[in-house]
mmCIF file of C-alpha atoms and ligand atoms in Angstrom:
data_model
loop_
_atom_site.group_PDB
_atom_site.id
_atom_site.type_symbol
_atom_site.label_atom_id
_atom_site.label_comp_id
_atom_site.label_asym_id
_atom_site.label_seq_id
_atom_site.Cartn_x
_atom_site.Cartn_y
_atom_site.Cartn_z
ATOM 1 C CA UNK A 25 -19.152 7.727 4.680
ATOM 2 C CA UNK A 26 -17.694 9.011 8.221
ATOM 3 C CA UNK A 27 -14.566 10.174 8.538
ATOM 4 C CA UNK A 28 -12.287 8.398 11.186
ATOM 5 C CA UNK A 29 -10.862 10.570 14.174
ATOM 6 C CA UNK A 30 -7.403 9.646 14.778
ATOM 7 C CA UNK A 31 -5.747 7.081 16.817
ATOM 8 C CA UNK A 32 -4.563 7.379 20.532
ATOM 9 C CA UNK A 33 -3.881 6.061 22.925
ATOM 10 C CA UNK A 34 -2.976 7.802 26.520
ATOM 11 C CA UNK A 35 -0.877 6.593 28.285
ATOM 12 C CA UNK A 36 0.010 6.925 32.540
ATOM 13 C CA UNK A 37 1.641 10.622 31.866
ATOM 14 C CA UNK A 38 -1.265 11.785 29.559
ATOM 15 C CA UNK A 39 0.919 10.816 27.280
ATOM 16 C CA UNK A 40 0.005 10.218 23.818
ATOM 17 C CA UNK A 41 1.203 7.446 22.591
ATOM 18 C CA UNK A 42 0.846 7.190 19.125
ATOM 19 C CA UNK A 43 1.727 4.418 16.415
ATOM 20 C CA UNK A 44 2.369 3.512 13.678
ATOM 21 C CA UNK A 45 0.598 1.060 12.019
ATOM 22 C CA UNK A 46 0.879 -2.590 11.434
ATOM 23 C CA UNK A 47 -1.728 -4.993 11.182
ATOM 24 C CA UNK A 48 -1.535 -8.073 13.855
ATOM 25 C CA UNK A 49 -3.962 -10.339 13.571
ATOM 26 C CA UNK A 50 -6.012 -11.491 15.879
ATOM 27 C CA UNK A 51 -8.006 -14.466 13.894
ATOM 28 C CA UNK A 52 -5.702 -17.433 15.449
ATOM 29 C CA UNK A 53 -5.413 -21.724 13.769
ATOM 30 C CA UNK A 54 -8.232 -22.398 16.060
ATOM 31 C CA UNK A 55 -11.579 -19.953 17.167
ATOM 32 C CA UNK A 56 -12.024 -23.112 20.323
ATOM 33 C CA UNK A 57 -14.989 -24.957 19.487
ATOM 34 C CA UNK A 58 -14.185 -28.897 17.530
ATOM 35 C CA UNK A 59 -15.749 -28.582 13.807
ATOM 36 C CA UNK A 60 -14.399 -25.133 13.756
ATOM 37 C CA UNK A 61 -10.731 -25.046 12.579
ATOM 38 C CA UNK A 62 -9.355 -22.494 10.798
ATOM 39 C CA UNK A 63 -6.438 -22.723 7.758
ATOM 40 C CA UNK A 64 -4.023 -20.445 7.558
ATOM 41 C CA UNK A 65 -0.201 -20.040 5.592
ATOM 42 C CA UNK A 66 1.544 -17.890 4.463
ATOM 43 C CA UNK A 67 3.722 -17.240 1.520
ATOM 44 C CA UNK A 68 6.377 -14.553 0.623
ATOM 45 C CA UNK A 69 5.430 -13.346 -2.409
ATOM 46 C CA UNK A 70 5.793 -9.168 -3.821
ATOM 47 C CA UNK A 71 8.343 -8.000 -1.492
ATOM 48 C CA UNK A 72 5.482 -9.633 1.485
ATOM 49 C CA UNK A 73 4.525 -11.682 3.555
ATOM 50 C CA UNK A 74 0.890 -12.590 2.741
ATOM 51 C CA UNK A 75 -0.925 -14.561 5.039
ATOM 52 C CA UNK A 76 -4.363 -16.372 4.430
ATOM 53 C CA UNK A 77 -6.404 -18.068 6.817
ATOM 54 C CA UNK A 78 -10.078 -19.694 6.743
ATOM 55 C CA UNK A 79 -11.365 -21.975 7.324
ATOM 56 C CA UNK A 80 -11.932 -23.248 3.996
ATOM 57 C CA UNK A 81 -8.156 -25.737 3.300
ATOM 58 C CA UNK A 82 -7.534 -24.178 -0.366
ATOM 59 C CA UNK A 83 -7.724 -20.272 0.050
ATOM 60 C CA UNK A 84 -4.584 -19.835 0.176
ATOM 61 C CA UNK A 85 -3.139 -22.094 -2.807
ATOM 62 C CA UNK A 86 -6.326 -19.475 -4.830
ATOM 63 C CA UNK A 87 -5.185 -16.553 -2.866
ATOM 64 C CA UNK A 88 -0.917 -17.105 -3.523
ATOM 65 C CA UNK A 89 -0.938 -18.491 -6.848
ATOM 66 C CA UNK A 90 -3.758 -15.611 -7.908
ATOM 67 C CA UNK A 91 -0.843 -13.329 -5.891
ATOM 68 C CA UNK A 92 1.544 -14.466 -8.192
ATOM 69 C CA UNK A 93 0.193 -13.969 -11.583
ATOM 70 C CA UNK A 94 0.038 -10.926 -10.644
ATOM 71 C CA UNK A 95 2.832 -10.256 -9.606
ATOM 72 C CA UNK A 96 4.256 -11.658 -12.895
ATOM 73 C CA UNK A 97 2.051 -9.014 -14.914
ATOM 74 C CA UNK A 98 2.867 -6.086 -12.300
ATOM 75 C CA UNK A 99 6.087 -5.564 -10.234
ATOM 76 C CA UNK A 100 8.925 -3.732 -11.631
ATOM 77 C CA UNK A 101 11.198 -6.873 -9.264
ATOM 78 C CA UNK A 102 10.222 -8.992 -12.573
ATOM 79 C CA UNK A 103 12.390 -7.998 -15.542
ATOM 80 C CA UNK A 104 9.778 -9.583 -17.486
ATOM 81 C CA UNK A 105 6.685 -8.720 -16.963
ATOM 82 C CA UNK A 106 4.427 -6.178 -18.888
ATOM 83 C CA UNK A 107 5.847 -3.279 -16.080
ATOM 84 C CA UNK A 108 9.160 -3.958 -16.489
ATOM 85 C CA UNK A 109 9.346 -4.758 -20.856
ATOM 86 C CA UNK A 110 7.617 -1.365 -20.785
ATOM 87 C CA UNK A 111 9.758 0.153 -18.328
ATOM 88 C CA UNK A 112 12.498 -0.826 -20.464
ATOM 89 C CA UNK A 113 10.383 -0.511 -24.157
ATOM 90 C CA UNK A 114 8.419 3.442 -23.299
ATOM 91 C CA UNK A 115 5.669 1.781 -25.716
ATOM 92 C CA UNK A 116 3.829 -1.994 -25.780
ATOM 93 C CA UNK A 117 0.154 -3.228 -25.996
ATOM 94 C CA UNK A 118 -0.821 -4.890 -22.766
ATOM 95 C CA UNK A 119 -2.711 -8.020 -21.292
ATOM 96 C CA UNK A 120 -6.129 -5.976 -20.708
ATOM 97 C CA UNK A 121 -5.109 -5.585 -17.017
ATOM 98 C CA UNK A 122 -1.930 -3.973 -16.896
ATOM 99 C CA UNK A 123 -3.845 -1.700 -18.795
ATOM 100 C CA UNK A 124 -6.331 -1.213 -16.639
ATOM 101 C CA UNK A 125 -3.967 -1.389 -13.614
ATOM 102 C CA UNK A 126 -2.900 1.990 -15.466
ATOM 103 C CA UNK A 127 -5.699 3.534 -17.075
ATOM 104 C CA UNK A 128 -6.593 3.224 -12.516
ATOM 105 C CA UNK A 129 -4.171 4.738 -11.657
ATOM 106 C CA UNK A 130 -4.043 7.883 -14.610
ATOM 107 C CA UNK A 131 -7.088 8.556 -12.816
ATOM 108 C CA UNK A 132 -6.470 9.236 -9.318
ATOM 109 C CA UNK A 133 -3.419 11.392 -10.772
ATOM 110 C CA UNK A 134 -5.668 13.102 -12.327
ATOM 111 C CA UNK A 135 -8.501 13.523 -9.100
ATOM 112 C CA UNK A 136 -5.805 13.980 -6.819
ATOM 113 C CA UNK A 137 -4.304 16.910 -9.353
ATOM 114 C CA UNK A 138 -1.476 14.776 -9.332
ATOM 115 C CA UNK A 139 -0.414 13.401 -6.115
ATOM 116 C CA UNK A 140 -0.967 9.481 -6.014
ATOM 117 C CA UNK A 141 1.057 9.352 -8.817
ATOM 118 C CA UNK A 142 2.968 5.534 -10.455
ATOM 119 C CA UNK A 143 5.759 7.602 -12.386
ATOM 120 C CA UNK A 144 7.373 8.547 -9.944
ATOM 121 C CA UNK A 145 9.747 5.787 -10.220
ATOM 122 C CA UNK A 146 12.885 7.108 -11.119
ATOM 123 C CA UNK A 147 12.771 9.862 -8.449
ATOM 124 C CA UNK A 148 12.616 5.941 -6.078
ATOM 125 C CA UNK A 149 14.882 4.720 -7.250
ATOM 126 C CA UNK A 150 17.518 7.770 -7.682
ATOM 127 C CA UNK A 151 16.341 8.328 -2.815
ATOM 128 C CA UNK A 152 18.202 4.068 -3.731
ATOM 129 C CA UNK A 153 14.199 3.146 -2.832
ATOM 130 C CA UNK A 154 13.882 -0.243 -5.141
ATOM 131 C CA UNK A 155 17.734 -2.058 -4.899
ATOM 132 C CA UNK A 156 17.964 -0.169 -0.530
ATOM 133 C CA UNK A 157 20.538 1.439 -0.830
ATOM 134 C CA UNK A 158 18.856 4.997 0.405
ATOM 135 C CA UNK A 159 21.206 7.675 -0.652
ATOM 136 C CA UNK A 160 19.936 11.844 -0.564
ATOM 137 C CA UNK A 161 20.721 13.088 -3.516
ATOM 138 C CA UNK A 162 22.348 16.042 -5.427
ATOM 139 C CA UNK A 163 19.665 18.904 -5.836
ATOM 140 C CA UNK A 164 20.158 18.974 -9.444
ATOM 141 C CA UNK A 165 20.189 14.917 -9.585
ATOM 142 C CA UNK A 166 16.576 15.833 -7.780
ATOM 143 C CA UNK A 167 15.653 18.232 -10.745
ATOM 144 C CA UNK A 168 16.403 16.523 -13.883
ATOM 145 C CA UNK A 169 14.755 13.353 -12.901
ATOM 146 C CA UNK A 170 11.896 15.464 -12.141
ATOM 147 C CA UNK A 171 11.582 15.809 -15.967
ATOM 148 C CA UNK A 172 10.594 12.145 -16.009
ATOM 149 C CA UNK A 173 8.239 12.127 -13.675
ATOM 150 C CA UNK A 174 4.473 13.227 -14.457
ATOM 151 C CA UNK A 175 1.949 10.632 -15.709
ATOM 152 C CA UNK A 176 0.348 13.134 -18.271
ATOM 153 C CA UNK A 177 3.872 11.998 -20.005
ATOM 154 C CA UNK A 178 1.531 8.623 -20.247
ATOM 155 C CA UNK A 179 -0.421 8.186 -23.093
ATOM 156 C CA UNK A 180 -3.306 5.528 -23.078
ATOM 157 C CA UNK A 181 -3.719 4.148 -26.259
ATOM 158 C CA UNK A 182 -8.249 2.643 -25.795
ATOM 159 C CA UNK A 183 -8.123 0.697 -29.496
ATOM 160 C CA UNK A 184 -5.342 -2.379 -29.434
ATOM 161 C CA UNK A 185 -4.175 -1.364 -25.274
ATOM 162 C CA UNK A 186 -0.995 -0.132 -26.355
ATOM 163 C CA UNK A 187 0.214 1.381 -23.664
ATOM 164 C CA UNK A 188 3.291 5.009 -24.584
ATOM 165 C CA UNK A 189 4.978 7.470 -23.080
ATOM 166 C CA UNK A 190 6.271 10.137 -23.767
ATOM 167 C CA UNK A 191 9.314 10.457 -23.328
ATOM 168 C CA UNK A 192 12.124 8.554 -22.794
ATOM 169 C CA UNK A 193 13.522 7.078 -19.473
ATOM 170 C CA UNK A 194 10.077 7.761 -17.942
ATOM 171 C CA UNK A 195 9.302 4.950 -16.114
ATOM 172 C CA UNK A 196 6.327 3.371 -13.652
ATOM 173 C CA UNK A 197 6.092 1.907 -9.915
ATOM 174 C CA UNK A 198 2.527 0.712 -8.519
ATOM 175 C CA UNK A 199 3.462 0.471 -5.691
ATOM 176 C CA UNK A 200 1.770 2.477 -4.150
ATOM 177 C CA UNK A 201 -1.874 0.405 -6.109
ATOM 178 C CA UNK A 202 -1.221 -3.282 -7.599
ATOM 179 C CA UNK A 203 -1.169 -4.822 -4.342
ATOM 180 C CA UNK A 204 -4.710 -3.976 -3.948
ATOM 181 C CA UNK A 205 -5.738 -4.914 -7.102
ATOM 182 C CA UNK A 206 -4.104 -8.595 -6.796
ATOM 183 C CA UNK A 207 -5.566 -8.705 -2.827
ATOM 184 C CA UNK A 208 -9.458 -7.766 -5.140
ATOM 185 C CA UNK A 209 -8.109 -10.484 -7.756
ATOM 186 C CA UNK A 210 -6.962 -13.006 -5.255
ATOM 187 C CA UNK A 211 -11.100 -12.018 -3.237
ATOM 188 C CA UNK A 212 -13.038 -12.404 -6.576
ATOM 189 C CA UNK A 213 -11.217 -15.795 -7.052
ATOM 190 C CA UNK A 214 -12.002 -17.070 -4.164
ATOM 191 C CA UNK A 215 -15.571 -16.284 -4.797
ATOM 192 C CA UNK A 216 -15.310 -18.039 -8.583
ATOM 193 C CA UNK A 217 -14.496 -21.047 -6.415
ATOM 194 C CA UNK A 218 -17.338 -20.660 -3.388
ATOM 195 C CA UNK A 219 -14.776 -19.496 -0.596
ATOM 196 C CA UNK A 220 -16.906 -17.234 1.174
ATOM 197 C CA UNK A 221 -14.734 -16.574 4.471
ATOM 198 C CA UNK A 222 -11.370 -15.829 3.550
ATOM 199 C CA UNK A 223 -8.780 -13.775 5.559
ATOM 200 C CA UNK A 224 -5.650 -12.083 3.043
ATOM 201 C CA UNK A 225 -3.473 -9.829 4.474
ATOM 202 C CA UNK A 226 -0.774 -8.809 2.125
ATOM 203 C CA UNK A 227 2.037 -6.640 4.782
ATOM 204 C CA UNK A 228 -0.619 -4.680 5.889
ATOM 205 C CA UNK A 229 -2.973 -4.295 2.372
ATOM 206 C CA UNK A 230 -5.966 -6.751 4.080
ATOM 207 C CA UNK A 231 -8.959 -7.805 2.653
ATOM 208 C CA UNK A 232 -12.210 -9.190 5.239
ATOM 209 C CA UNK A 233 -13.976 -11.530 3.725
ATOM 210 C CA UNK A 234 -17.875 -12.584 4.406
ATOM 211 C CA UNK A 235 -16.960 -13.453 8.363
ATOM 212 C CA UNK A 236 -14.888 -16.013 10.850
ATOM 213 C CA UNK A 237 -17.807 -18.192 12.489
ATOM 214 C CA UNK A 238 -20.394 -15.433 12.145
ATOM 215 C CA UNK A 239 -18.726 -12.847 13.731
ATOM 216 C CA UNK A 240 -16.865 -10.031 11.768
ATOM 217 C CA UNK A 241 -13.283 -10.777 12.003
ATOM 218 C CA UNK A 242 -11.561 -8.487 13.664
ATOM 219 C CA UNK A 243 -8.078 -6.354 12.617
ATOM 220 C CA UNK A 244 -5.826 -4.453 15.364
ATOM 221 C CA UNK A 245 -4.310 -1.708 15.152
ATOM 222 C CA UNK A 246 -0.832 -3.222 16.986
ATOM 223 C CA UNK A 247 1.686 -0.457 19.303
ATOM 224 C CA UNK A 248 5.034 -0.892 17.401
ATOM 225 C CA UNK A 249 6.432 0.272 19.777
ATOM 226 C CA UNK A 250 5.465 -2.648 22.528
ATOM 227 C CA UNK A 251 3.452 -5.764 22.781
ATOM 228 C CA UNK A 252 -0.267 -4.325 22.270
ATOM 229 C CA UNK A 253 -2.653 -3.129 19.797
ATOM 230 C CA UNK A 254 -4.338 0.852 20.021
ATOM 231 C CA UNK A 255 -7.453 -0.197 17.998
ATOM 232 C CA UNK A 256 -9.739 -3.153 16.600
ATOM 233 C CA UNK A 257 -11.778 -2.963 13.598
ATOM 234 C CA UNK A 258 -14.550 -5.229 13.856
ATOM 235 C CA UNK A 259 -14.681 -6.247 9.391
ATOM 236 C CA UNK A 260 -17.098 -8.052 7.071
ATOM 237 C CA UNK A 261 -16.737 -8.096 2.985
ATOM 238 C CA UNK A 262 -14.400 -4.739 3.476
ATOM 239 C CA UNK A 263 -10.881 -4.148 2.072
ATOM 240 C CA UNK A 264 -7.915 -1.669 4.664
ATOM 241 C CA UNK A 265 -4.994 -0.061 3.382
ATOM 242 C CA UNK A 266 -2.318 1.677 5.510
ATOM 243 C CA UNK A 267 0.628 4.047 4.017
ATOM 244 C CA UNK A 268 3.209 6.028 6.820
ATOM 245 C CA UNK A 269 6.724 6.070 7.037
ATOM 246 C CA UNK A 270 7.311 4.541 9.937
ATOM 247 C CA UNK A 271 8.256 1.492 7.537
ATOM 248 C CA UNK A 272 10.574 2.225 4.995
ATOM 249 C CA UNK A 273 12.591 5.305 5.846
ATOM 250 C CA UNK A 274 15.804 6.371 6.583
ATOM 251 C CA UNK A 275 17.116 8.961 8.423
ATOM 252 C CA UNK A 276 19.937 11.962 7.197
ATOM 253 C CA UNK A 277 20.709 15.163 9.888
ATOM 254 C CA UNK A 278 17.169 14.146 12.031
ATOM 255 C CA UNK A 279 15.463 13.912 9.409
ATOM 256 C CA UNK A 280 13.426 11.279 8.293
ATOM 257 C CA UNK A 281 12.816 10.124 4.388
ATOM 258 C CA UNK A 282 10.710 7.656 4.163
ATOM 259 C CA UNK A 283 9.440 6.847 0.939
ATOM 260 C CA UNK A 284 6.175 8.077 -0.446
ATOM 261 C CA UNK A 285 5.971 11.104 -3.227
ATOM 262 C CA UNK A 286 6.063 14.260 -3.980
ATOM 263 C CA UNK A 287 5.728 13.847 -7.283
ATOM 264 C CA UNK A 288 6.082 18.020 -7.640
ATOM 265 C CA UNK A 289 9.405 18.456 -5.220
ATOM 266 C CA UNK A 290 11.304 14.974 -6.645
ATOM 267 C CA UNK A 291 11.442 15.523 -2.315
ATOM 268 C CA UNK A 292 10.213 12.280 -0.034
ATOM 269 C CA UNK A 293 6.821 14.027 1.180
ATOM 270 C CA UNK A 294 6.045 15.709 5.066
ATOM 271 C CA UNK A 295 2.226 16.361 5.500
ATOM 272 C CA UNK A 296 2.206 16.336 8.513
ATOM 273 C CA UNK A 297 0.879 13.410 8.491
ATOM 274 C CA UNK A 298 2.474 9.648 9.673
ATOM 275 C CA UNK A 299 -0.103 6.892 8.648
ATOM 276 C CA UNK A 300 -3.047 6.667 7.138
ATOM 277 C CA UNK A 301 -6.402 3.757 6.829
ATOM 278 C CA UNK A 302 -7.804 3.733 4.173
ATOM 279 C CA UNK A 303 -10.901 1.081 5.050
ATOM 280 C CA UNK A 304 -13.382 0.999 1.116
ATOM 281 C CA UNK A 305 -15.479 -1.651 -0.083
ATOM 282 C CA UNK A 306 -12.618 -2.872 -2.196
ATOM 283 C CA UNK A 307 -8.603 -3.384 -2.257
ATOM 284 C CA UNK A 308 -7.488 -1.416 -5.122
ATOM 285 C CA UNK A 309 -9.442 1.485 -3.829
ATOM 286 C CA UNK A 310 -7.742 0.756 -0.556
ATOM 287 C CA UNK A 311 -4.166 0.655 -2.049
ATOM 288 C CA UNK A 312 -4.373 4.493 -4.013
ATOM 289 C CA UNK A 313 -5.872 6.473 -1.529
ATOM 290 C CA UNK A 314 -4.258 5.656 0.899
ATOM 291 C CA UNK A 315 -1.041 6.930 -0.948
ATOM 292 C CA UNK A 316 -2.553 9.576 -2.127
ATOM 293 C CA UNK A 317 -4.205 10.654 1.500
ATOM 294 C CA UNK A 318 -0.495 10.539 3.295
ATOM 295 C CA UNK A 319 0.800 12.581 0.548
ATOM 296 C CA UNK A 320 -1.577 15.585 -0.046
ATOM 297 C CA UNK A 321 -1.949 15.810 3.853
ATOM 298 C CA UNK A 322 -5.070 15.669 6.230
ATOM 299 C CA UNK A 323 -7.380 18.071 4.937
ATOM 300 C CA UNK A 324 -7.411 18.412 1.028
ATOM 301 C CA UNK A 325 -6.270 14.042 1.589
ATOM 302 C CA UNK A 326 -9.486 14.314 3.229
ATOM 303 C CA UNK A 327 -11.743 15.890 0.780
ATOM 304 C CA UNK A 328 -10.688 13.420 -1.899
ATOM 305 C CA UNK A 329 -11.219 11.056 -0.192
ATOM 306 C CA UNK A 330 -14.854 12.295 0.629
ATOM 307 C CA UNK A 331 -15.628 12.049 -3.385
ATOM 308 C CA UNK A 332 -15.572 7.887 -2.581
ATOM 309 C CA UNK A 333 -18.837 5.664 -1.918
ATOM 310 C CA UNK A 334 -18.891 3.981 1.027
ATOM 311 C CA UNK A 335 -15.355 5.131 2.442
ATOM 312 C CA UNK A 336 -13.537 5.430 5.861
ATOM 313 C CA UNK A 337 -10.015 6.854 6.673
ATOM 314 C CA UNK A 338 -8.088 7.430 9.870
ATOM 315 C CA UNK A 339 -5.419 9.830 10.390
ATOM 316 C CA UNK A 340 -2.748 10.013 12.654
ATOM 317 C CA UNK A 341 -0.632 13.152 12.759
ATOM 318 C CA UNK A 342 3.066 13.945 13.671
ATOM 319 C CA UNK A 343 1.526 16.271 15.316
ATOM 320 C CA UNK A 344 0.222 13.279 17.617
ATOM 321 C CA UNK A 345 3.621 11.149 17.643
ATOM 322 C CA UNK A 346 5.219 11.599 20.759
ATOM 323 C CA UNK A 347 8.221 8.970 20.393
ATOM 324 C CA UNK A 348 9.791 9.650 16.820
ATOM 325 C CA UNK A 349 12.808 7.783 16.217
ATOM 326 C CA UNK A 350 15.103 10.193 14.424
ATOM 327 C CA UNK A 351 18.202 8.291 15.371
ATOM 328 C CA UNK A 352 18.417 4.773 13.182
ATOM 329 C CA UNK A 353 17.796 4.281 9.236
ATOM 330 C CA UNK A 354 16.466 1.461 9.431
ATOM 331 C CA UNK A 355 13.490 -1.022 6.643
ATOM 332 C CA UNK A 356 10.890 -3.631 8.490
ATOM 333 C CA UNK A 357 8.257 -5.862 6.647
ATOM 334 C CA UNK A 358 10.349 -6.402 3.622
ATOM 335 C CA UNK A 359 12.109 -9.105 4.582
ATOM 336 C CA UNK A 360 15.318 -10.055 3.993
ATOM 337 C CA UNK A 361 14.758 -13.078 1.929
ATOM 338 C CA UNK A 362 14.444 -10.549 -1.406
HETATM 339 P P1 LIG B 22 2.291 2.605 -0.226
HETATM 340 O O1 LIG B 22 1.601 3.516 0.557
HETATM 341 O O2 LIG B 22 1.049 1.178 -0.891
HETATM 342 O O3 LIG B 22 2.759 2.946 -2.150
HETATM 343 C C1 LIG B 22 4.460 3.538 -1.858
HETATM 344 C C2 LIG B 22 4.826 2.932 -2.461
HETATM 345 O O4 LIG B 22 4.067 3.787 -4.325
HETATM 346 C C3 LIG B 22 6.543 3.460 -2.595
HETATM 347 O O5 LIG B 22 6.978 2.446 -1.842
HETATM 348 C C4 LIG B 22 6.793 3.326 -4.085
HETATM 349 O O6 LIG B 22 6.948 2.439 -5.622
HETATM 350 C C5 LIG B 22 5.322 4.455 -4.808
HETATM 351 N N1 LIG B 22 4.936 5.765 -4.152
HETATM 352 C C6 LIG B 22 5.937 6.571 -3.432
HETATM 353 N N2 LIG B 22 5.823 7.759 -3.699
HETATM 354 C C7 LIG B 22 3.650 7.879 -4.833
HETATM 355 C C8 LIG B 22 3.406 8.427 -5.071
HETATM 356 N N3 LIG B 22 3.529 10.310 -5.039
HETATM 357 N N4 LIG B 22 2.426 7.988 -5.717
HETATM 358 C C9 LIG B 22 1.825 6.604 -6.680
HETATM 359 N N5 LIG B 22 3.182 6.411 -5.926
HETATM 360 C C10 LIG B 22 3.467 5.774 -4.906
HETATM 361 N N6 LIG B 22 9.500 -5.172 -3.170
HETATM 362 C C11 LIG B 22 11.036 -5.257 -3.436
HETATM 363 O O7 LIG B 22 11.971 -5.181 -1.612
HETATM 364 N N7 LIG B 22 10.490 -6.478 -3.934
HETATM 365 C C12 LIG B 22 9.704 -6.761 -4.566
HETATM 366 O O8 LIG B 22 10.304 -8.240 -5.396
HETATM 367 C C13 LIG B 22 8.927 -6.730 -4.396
HETATM 368 N N8 LIG B 22 7.826 -7.234 -5.521
HETATM 369 C C14 LIG B 22 6.771 -6.025 -6.217
HETATM 370 C C15 LIG B 22 5.843 -7.257 -6.481
HETATM 371 C C16 LIG B 22 4.650 -6.790 -7.194
HETATM 372 C C17 LIG B 22 3.102 -6.670 -7.823
HETATM 373 C C18 LIG B 22 3.906 -5.089 -6.085
HETATM 374 C C19 LIG B 22 2.791 -4.133 -5.908
HETATM 375 C C20 LIG B 22 5.502 -4.917 -5.071
HETATM 376 C C21 LIG B 22 6.466 -4.716 -4.217
HETATM 377 N N9 LIG B 22 7.208 -5.489 -4.311
HETATM 378 C C22 LIG B 22 8.754 -5.623 -3.765
HETATM 379 C C23 LIG B 22 6.988 -3.754 -3.796
HETATM 380 C C24 LIG B 22 7.340 -3.441 -1.515
HETATM 381 O O9 LIG B 22 5.568 -4.778 -1.146
HETATM 382 C C25 LIG B 22 6.925 -2.579 -1.446
HETATM 383 O O10 LIG B 22 7.364 -1.932 -0.434
HETATM 384 C C26 LIG B 22 4.825 -1.570 -1.300
HETATM 385 O O11 LIG B 22 4.421 -1.821 -2.110
HETATM 386 C C27 LIG B 22 5.078 -0.383 -1.220
HETATM 387 O O12 LIG B 22 3.411 -0.426 -0.553
HETATM 388 P P2 LIG B 22 2.706 -0.041 0.852
HETATM 389 O O13 LIG B 22 1.558 -0.642 1.622
HETATM 390 O O14 LIG B 22 4.403 -0.169 1.946
HETATM 391 O O15 LIG B 22 3.110 2.402 0.407
HETATM 392 MG MG1 LIG B 23 -1.290 2.587 -1.642
#
């Protein structure tokens, strides 16, 4: 395993301009040579833009259909999804897929000593991150809500795929793991259709399948302060995910509160990390691990990552960033049309 270094760019005044990550795909519609066409299509789904680039015209349709299928199953924003029905009733016989992803989530909870926890859903609601009406709750409200948090409150009945919550009011949010899983499912569908080369970008959750006309796919890490990139990655058959505090957050009293929570305190995490990028063989691992490392911070996070085979981690620390915008609240990356 390779644990990567920090992304830093030193400007003329030796100022570190380090930067939150947004992925810009370097692949463009045409490679420049005749008969080397790439088809590119984008759709709004799972609360973000899903972009597909492939020399095979069928790829985008296959990816969108599969991501939509997963959204219908796992989105807490869709009232009829299995996750929403489970959240409402506290007990549900689920499909094997929903059971699988909740089981995987519980495994990450165990592996991370509780840092990764899908039962943060009531906290995400309380702080206004679900409806995007951010607010600073009262201390007592946070304390009460913490009674509903903890994946030990999820009981898995293997025999019939039933999920049961031990406490009334417990809810789950798969926002930190299901995007990665959706991309994995889409990649499987592409392979089944015989499509060997494709790049999927679901709001920064990326998979590079095969190559681009014999060369690795190139993914760039964007400098959000100006046009341009801070680093490039060349990837083949790899998933990438980034978790950070720079897209969904609000600022109060000059302090930043972002959408990733410390399940022990009930507050948005401040672990000294600005963003974590994980490159892994599959999207689920990359997604869940990036969020977990963000919660754990650099030292514990890297120690955990070392337990996963073939994983690379890149971390930007707060101390590397000089520009931090602490004046205005904003949400980027989630389109207004939702
Ligand atoms: P990640 O770091 O991967 O995940 C952060 C998210 O995980 C938080 O937003 C929170 O929900 C949850 N979380 C916070 N703390 C923890 C923790 N300690 N452990 C585990 N989980 C934690 N958004 C919309 O606005 N509208 C939609 O219709 C919509 N539909 C969606 C459907 C699906 C199937 C999924 C997976 C997500 C959907 N989203 C929707 C959510 C949106 O895309 C999220 O912003 C996204 O999932 C967060 O991903 P990320 O990569 O930014 O951050
Ligand atoms: Mg994640």
